[in-house]
Amino acid sequence: MSKKLLAGILLGGAATYAAWKKMAPAKKEALKESVDEKINKVADYVTDYTLDALDIVDDLMSDSNLNDKVSGAADAVNNVKGKVKDSASKVVNHMTNDDFDKQTADIREELAKNKEADEDNNDIIIDATSDQKPVSTEDNEAGQDDAKTADK
């Protein structure tokens, strides 16, 4: 189909050019003026239609305060954008300018101090897993006597 379309365009263009060459100069001038008038009318129509559409949009925006909502949304987006940029710059600054070796050494030193303090602290530790037998109480003995009586 595209070959037929291309052939039609070429044949139509060749026929139009041949007709244009054989046309009298006065008819050429009249045809040019006619085409220019039609192009100007179409341009005027499109311009009027566009202006009417813009007027309608302006009326709708002023009636519904859409302009305020759009500007408010734009401000919110700009605020979020600024916060993201600030956070990104803080992260980049932290990664490029902080001395991690010094921070690591400080943390190790603090841990060593805490370990020495724990070693100096002599807390009493009760281990519940020792091998001692549980001590019986009076309640425990009474419970055993009741069990013996129930068996009889």
Coordinates of N, CA and C in Angstrom, one line a residue:
M1 N 0.8 -1.2 0.0 CA 0.0 0.0 0.0 C 0.9 1.3 0.0
S2 N 2.0 1.2 0.7 CA 2.8 2.4 0.8 C 3.5 2.7 -0.6
K3 N 3.7 1.7 -1.4 CA 4.2 1.9 -2.7 C 3.2 2.6 -3.6
K4 N 1.9 2.2 -3.5 CA 0.9 2.8 -4.2 C 0.7 4.3 -3.8
L5 N 0.8 4.5 -2.5 CA 0.6 5.9 -2.0 C 1.8 6.8 -2.5
L6 N 3.0 6.3 -2.5 CA 4.1 7.0 -2.9 C 4.0 7.3 -4.4
A7 N 3.6 6.3 -5.2 CA 3.4 6.5 -6.7 C 2.3 7.5 -6.9
G8 N 1.2 7.5 -6.2 CA 0.2 8.5 -6.3 C 0.6 9.9 -6.0
I9 N 1.4 10.0 -5.0 CA 1.9 11.4 -4.6 C 2.9 11.9 -5.7
L10 N 3.7 11.0 -6.2 CA 4.7 11.4 -7.2 C 3.9 11.8 -8.5
L11 N 3.0 11.0 -9.0 CA 2.2 11.3 -10.2 C 1.4 12.5 -10.0
G12 N 0.8 12.7 -8.9 CA 0.0 13.9 -8.6 C 0.8 15.1 -8.6
G13 N 2.0 15.0 -8.0 CA 2.9 16.2 -8.0 C 3.4 16.5 -9.3
A14 N 3.7 15.5 -10.2 CA 4.2 15.8 -11.5 C 3.1 16.4 -12.4
A15 N 1.8 15.9 -12.2 CA 0.7 16.5 -12.9 C 0.4 17.9 -12.5
T16 N 0.5 18.2 -11.2 CA 0.3 19.6 -10.7 C 1.4 20.5 -11.3
Y17 N 2.6 20.1 -11.3 CA 3.7 20.9 -11.8 C 3.5 21.2 -13.3
A18 N 3.1 20.2 -14.0 CA 2.9 20.3 -15.5 C 1.8 21.3 -15.7
A19 N 0.7 21.2 -14.9 CA -0.4 22.1 -15.0 C 0.0 23.6 -14.7
W20 N 0.8 23.7 -13.6 CA 1.3 25.0 -13.2 C 2.1 25.7 -14.3
K21 N 3.0 24.9 -14.9 CA 3.8 25.5 -16.0 C 3.0 25.9 -17.2
K22 N 1.9 25.2 -17.5 CA 1.1 25.6 -18.7 C 0.1 26.7 -18.4
M23 N -0.1 27.0 -17.1 CA -1.0 28.0 -16.7 C -0.5 29.4 -17.1
A24 N -1.5 30.3 -17.4 CA -1.2 31.7 -17.7 C -0.7 32.4 -16.4
P25 N 0.1 33.5 -16.6 CA 0.6 34.2 -15.4 C -0.5 34.8 -14.6
A26 N -1.6 35.3 -15.2 CA -2.7 36.0 -14.5 C -3.4 34.9 -13.7
K27 N -3.6 33.7 -14.2 CA -4.3 32.7 -13.5 C -3.4 32.2 -12.3
K28 N -2.1 32.2 -12.5 CA -1.2 31.8 -11.4 C -1.3 32.7 -10.2
E29 N -1.4 34.0 -10.6 CA -1.5 35.1 -9.6 C -2.8 34.9 -8.8
A30 N -3.9 34.7 -9.5 CA -5.2 34.6 -8.9 C -5.3 33.3 -8.0
L31 N -4.6 32.2 -8.5 CA -4.6 31.0 -7.7 C -3.8 31.2 -6.4
K32 N -2.7 31.9 -6.5 CA -1.8 32.2 -5.3 C -2.6 33.0 -4.3
E33 N -3.4 34.0 -4.8 CA -4.2 34.9 -3.9 C -5.3 34.1 -3.2
S34 N -5.9 33.2 -4.0 CA -7.0 32.3 -3.5 C -6.4 31.4 -2.4
V35 N -5.3 30.8 -2.6 CA -4.7 29.9 -1.6 C -4.3 30.7 -0.4
D36 N -3.7 31.9 -0.6 CA -3.3 32.7 0.6 C -4.5 33.1 1.4
E37 N -5.6 33.4 0.8 CA -6.8 33.8 1.5 C -7.4 32.6 2.3
K38 N -7.4 31.5 1.7 CA -7.9 30.3 2.4 C -6.9 29.9 3.6
I39 N -5.6 30.1 3.4 CA -4.7 29.8 4.5 C -4.9 30.8 5.7
N40 N -5.1 32.1 5.3 CA -5.4 33.1 6.3 C -6.7 32.9 7.1
K41 N -7.7 32.4 6.3 CA -9.0 32.1 7.0 C -8.8 31.0 8.0
V42 N -8.1 29.9 7.6 CA -7.9 28.8 8.5 C -7.1 29.2 9.7
A43 N -6.0 30.0 9.5 CA -5.2 30.5 10.6 C -6.0 31.4 11.5
D44 N -6.9 32.2 11.0 CA -7.8 33.1 11.9 C -8.7 32.2 12.7
Y45 N -9.3 31.2 12.0 CA -10.2 30.3 12.7 C -9.5 29.5 13.8
V46 N -8.4 29.0 13.6 CA -7.6 28.3 14.6 C -7.2 29.2 15.7
T47 N -6.8 30.5 15.4 CA -6.5 31.4 16.5 C -7.7 31.8 17.3
D48 N -8.8 32.0 16.7 CA -10.0 32.3 17.4 C -10.4 31.1 18.3
Y49 N -10.4 30.0 17.8 CA -10.7 28.8 18.6 C -9.8 28.6 19.8
T50 N -8.5 28.8 19.6 CA -7.5 28.7 20.6 C -7.8 29.8 21.7
L51 N -8.0 31.0 21.3 CA -8.3 32.1 22.3 C -9.6 31.8 23.1
D52 N -10.6 31.2 22.4 CA -11.8 30.9 23.1 C -11.5 29.8 24.2
A53 N -10.8 28.8 23.8 CA -10.4 27.7 24.7 C -9.6 28.2 25.9
L54 N -8.7 29.2 25.6 CA -7.9 29.7 26.7 C -8.8 30.5 27.7
D55 N -9.8 31.3 27.1 CA -10.7 32.0 28.0 C -11.5 31.1 28.8
I56 N -12.0 30.0 28.3 CA -12.7 29.0 29.1 C -11.9 28.4 30.2
V57 N -10.7 28.1 29.9 CA -9.7 27.5 30.9 C -9.5 28.6 32.0
D58 N -9.3 29.8 31.6 CA -9.0 30.9 32.6 C -10.2 31.0 33.5
D59 N -11.5 31.0 32.9 CA -12.7 31.1 33.7 C -12.8 30.0 34.7
L60 N -12.5 28.8 34.2 CA -12.6 27.6 35.1 C -11.6 27.7 36.3
M61 N -10.4 28.1 35.9 CA -9.4 28.2 37.0 C -9.7 29.3 38.0
S62 N -10.2 30.4 37.6 CA -10.6 31.5 38.5 C -11.8 31.1 39.4
D63 N -12.7 30.3 38.8 CA -13.9 29.9 39.5 C -13.6 28.8 40.6
S64 N -12.8 27.9 40.3 CA -12.5 26.8 41.2 C -11.3 27.0 42.0
N65 N -10.6 28.1 41.9 CA -9.4 28.3 42.7 C -8.3 27.3 42.4
L66 N -8.4 26.7 41.2 CA -7.5 25.7 40.8 C -6.1 26.2 40.8
N67 N -5.9 27.5 40.5 CA -4.6 28.1 40.4 C -3.9 28.1 41.8
D68 N -4.7 28.3 42.8 CA -4.1 28.3 44.2 C -3.7 26.9 44.5
K69 N -4.6 25.9 44.1 CA -4.2 24.5 44.5 C -3.0 24.1 43.7
V70 N -2.9 24.5 42.4 CA -1.7 24.1 41.6 C -0.5 24.7 42.2
S71 N -0.5 26.0 42.6 CA 0.6 26.7 43.2 C 1.0 26.1 44.5
G72 N 0.0 25.7 45.3 CA 0.2 25.0 46.6 C 0.9 23.7 46.4
A73 N 0.5 22.9 45.4 CA 1.1 21.6 45.1 C 2.6 21.9 44.6
A74 N 2.8 22.9 43.8 CA 4.1 23.2 43.3 C 5.0 23.6 44.5
D75 N 4.5 24.3 45.5 CA 5.3 24.7 46.6 C 5.6 23.5 47.5
A76 N 4.7 22.5 47.6 CA 4.9 21.3 48.4 C 6.0 20.5 47.7
V77 N 5.9 20.4 46.4 CA 6.9 19.6 45.6 C 8.3 20.3 45.8
N78 N 8.3 21.6 45.7 CA 9.6 22.3 45.9 C 10.2 22.1 47.3
N79 N 9.3 22.1 48.3 CA 9.8 21.8 49.7 C 10.4 20.4 49.8
V80 N 9.7 19.4 49.3 CA 10.2 18.1 49.3 C 11.5 18.0 48.6
K81 N 11.5 18.6 47.4 CA 12.7 18.6 46.6 C 13.9 19.2 47.4
G82 N 13.7 20.3 48.1 CA 14.7 20.9 48.9 C 15.2 20.0 50.1
K83 N 14.2 19.4 50.7 CA 14.6 18.5 51.8 C 15.4 17.3 51.3
V84 N 15.0 16.8 50.2 CA 15.8 15.6 49.6 C 17.2 16.1 49.3
K85 N 17.3 17.3 48.7 CA 18.7 17.8 48.3 C 19.5 18.0 49.6
D86 N 18.9 18.5 50.7 CA 19.6 18.7 51.9 C 20.1 17.4 52.5
S87 N 19.2 16.4 52.5 CA 19.5 15.1 53.0 C 20.7 14.5 52.2
A88 N 20.6 14.6 50.9 CA 21.6 14.0 50.1 C 22.9 14.7 50.3
S89 N 22.9 16.0 50.5 CA 24.2 16.7 50.7 C 24.8 16.4 52.1
K90 N 23.9 16.1 53.1 CA 24.4 15.7 54.4 C 25.0 14.3 54.3
V91 N 24.4 13.4 53.6 CA 25.0 12.1 53.4 C 26.3 12.1 52.7
V92 N 26.4 12.9 51.6 CA 27.6 13.0 50.8 C 28.7 13.7 51.7
N93 N 28.3 14.7 52.5 CA 29.3 15.4 53.4 C 29.8 14.4 54.4
H94 N 28.9 13.6 55.0 CA 29.3 12.6 56.0 C 30.2 11.6 55.4
M95 N 29.9 11.1 54.2 CA 30.8 10.1 53.6 C 32.1 10.6 53.2
T96 N 32.2 11.8 52.8 CA 33.5 12.4 52.2 C 34.3 13.0 53.3
N97 N 33.7 13.6 54.3 CA 34.5 14.5 55.2 C 34.7 13.8 56.6
D98 N 33.9 12.9 57.0 CA 34.1 12.3 58.4 C 35.3 11.3 58.4
D99 N 36.0 11.3 59.6 CA 37.1 10.5 59.7 C 36.7 9.2 60.4
F100 N 36.4 8.2 59.6 CA 35.9 6.9 60.2 C 37.0 6.2 61.0
D101 N 38.2 6.3 60.7 CA 39.3 5.7 61.5 C 39.3 6.3 62.9
K102 N 39.2 7.6 63.1 CA 39.1 8.2 64.4 C 37.9 7.8 65.2
Q103 N 36.8 7.7 64.5 CA 35.5 7.3 65.1 C 35.6 5.9 65.6
T104 N 36.2 5.0 64.8 CA 36.4 3.6 65.2 C 37.3 3.5 66.4
A105 N 38.4 4.3 66.4 CA 39.3 4.2 67.5 C 38.7 4.7 68.8
D106 N 37.8 5.8 68.7 CA 37.1 6.2 69.8 C 36.1 5.2 70.4
I107 N 35.5 4.5 69.5 CA 34.5 3.4 69.9 C 35.3 2.3 70.6
R108 N 36.4 1.9 70.1 CA 37.2 0.8 70.7 C 37.7 1.2 72.0
E109 N 38.1 2.5 72.2 CA 38.6 3.0 73.5 C 37.5 3.0 74.5
E110 N 36.3 3.4 74.1 CA 35.2 3.4 75.0 C 34.8 2.0 75.5
L111 N 34.9 1.0 74.5 CA 34.6 -0.4 74.8 C 35.6 -0.9 75.8
A112 N 36.9 -0.6 75.6 CA 37.9 -1.1 76.5 C 37.7 -0.5 77.9
K113 N 37.3 0.7 78.0 CA 37.1 1.3 79.3 C 35.9 0.6 80.0
N114 N 34.9 0.3 79.3 CA 33.7 -0.4 79.8 C 34.1 -1.8 80.3
K115 N 35.0 -2.5 79.5 CA 35.4 -3.8 79.9 C 36.2 -3.8 81.1
E116 N 37.1 -2.8 81.3 CA 37.9 -2.7 82.6 C 37.0 -2.4 83.7
A117 N 36.0 -1.6 83.5 CA 35.0 -1.3 84.6 C 34.3 -2.5 85.0
D118 N 33.9 -3.4 84.0 CA 33.2 -4.6 84.3 C 34.0 -5.6 85.1
E119 N 35.3 -5.6 84.8 CA 36.3 -6.5 85.4 C 36.5 -6.1 86.9
D120 N 36.5 -4.8 87.1 CA 36.7 -4.3 88.5 C 35.4 -4.5 89.3
N121 N 34.3 -4.6 88.8 CA 33.1 -4.8 89.5 C 32.9 -6.2 89.9
N122 N 32.8 -6.5 91.2 CA 32.7 -7.9 91.7 C 31.3 -8.1 92.1
D123 N 30.4 -8.4 91.1 CA 29.0 -8.7 91.4 C 28.9 -10.2 91.8
I124 N 27.9 -10.5 92.6 CA 27.6 -11.9 93.0 C 26.7 -12.4 91.9
I125 N 27.1 -13.6 91.4 CA 26.3 -14.2 90.3 C 25.7 -15.5 90.9
I126 N 24.4 -15.7 90.8 CA 23.8 -16.9 91.3 C 23.5 -17.7 90.1
D127 N 24.0 -19.0 90.1 CA 23.9 -19.9 89.0 C 22.8 -20.9 89.4
A128 N 21.7 -20.9 88.6 CA 20.6 -21.8 88.9 C 20.8 -23.2 88.4
T129 N 21.9 -23.4 87.7 CA 22.2 -24.7 87.1 C 23.1 -25.6 87.9
S130 N 23.3 -25.3 89.2 CA 24.2 -26.0 90.0 C 23.7 -27.4 90.3
D131 N 24.5 -28.3 90.9 CA 24.2 -29.7 91.1 C 23.5 -29.9 92.5
Q132 N 23.2 -28.9 93.2 CA 22.6 -29.0 94.5 C 21.1 -29.6 94.4
K133 N 20.7 -30.4 95.4 CA 19.4 -30.9 95.4 C 18.5 -29.9 96.0
P134 N 17.2 -29.8 95.5 CA 16.3 -28.8 96.1 C 15.9 -29.1 97.5
V135 N 15.8 -28.1 98.4 CA 15.4 -28.3 99.8 C 13.9 -28.4 99.8
S136 N 13.4 -29.5 100.6 CA 12.0 -29.7 100.7 C 11.4 -28.7 101.8
T137 N 10.2 -28.3 101.6 CA 9.6 -27.4 102.6 C 8.4 -28.2 103.2
E138 N 7.8 -27.6 104.1 CA 6.7 -28.2 104.8 C 5.5 -28.4 103.9
D139 N 5.2 -27.5 103.0 CA 4.2 -27.6 102.0 C 4.4 -28.8 101.1
N140 N 5.7 -29.0 100.7 CA 6.0 -30.1 99.8 C 5.8 -31.4 100.6
E141 N 6.1 -31.5 101.9 CA 6.0 -32.7 102.6 C 4.5 -33.0 102.8
A142 N 3.7 -32.0 103.1 CA 2.2 -32.2 103.2 C 1.6 -32.7 102.0
G143 N 2.1 -32.3 100.8 CA 1.6 -32.7 99.5 C 1.9 -34.2 99.3
Q144 N 3.1 -34.6 99.8 CA 3.5 -36.0 99.6 C 2.6 -36.9 100.5
D145 N 2.3 -36.5 101.7 CA 1.5 -37.2 102.6 C 0.1 -37.4 102.0
D146 N -0.5 -36.4 101.4 CA -1.8 -36.4 100.8 C -1.8 -37.4 99.7
A147 N -0.7 -37.5 98.9 CA -0.6 -38.4 97.8 C -0.6 -39.8 98.3
K148 N 0.1 -40.1 99.4 CA 0.2 -41.4 100.0 C -1.2 -41.9 100.5
T149 N -1.9 -41.0 101.1 CA -3.2 -41.3 101.6 C -4.2 -41.6 100.5
A150 N -4.1 -40.9 99.4 CA -5.0 -41.1 98.2 C -4.7 -42.5 97.6
D151 N -3.5 -42.9 97.6 CA -3.1 -44.2 97.0 C -3.7 -45.4 97.8
K152 N -3.9 -45.2 99.1 CA -4.4 -46.3 99.9 C -5.9 -46.4 99.7

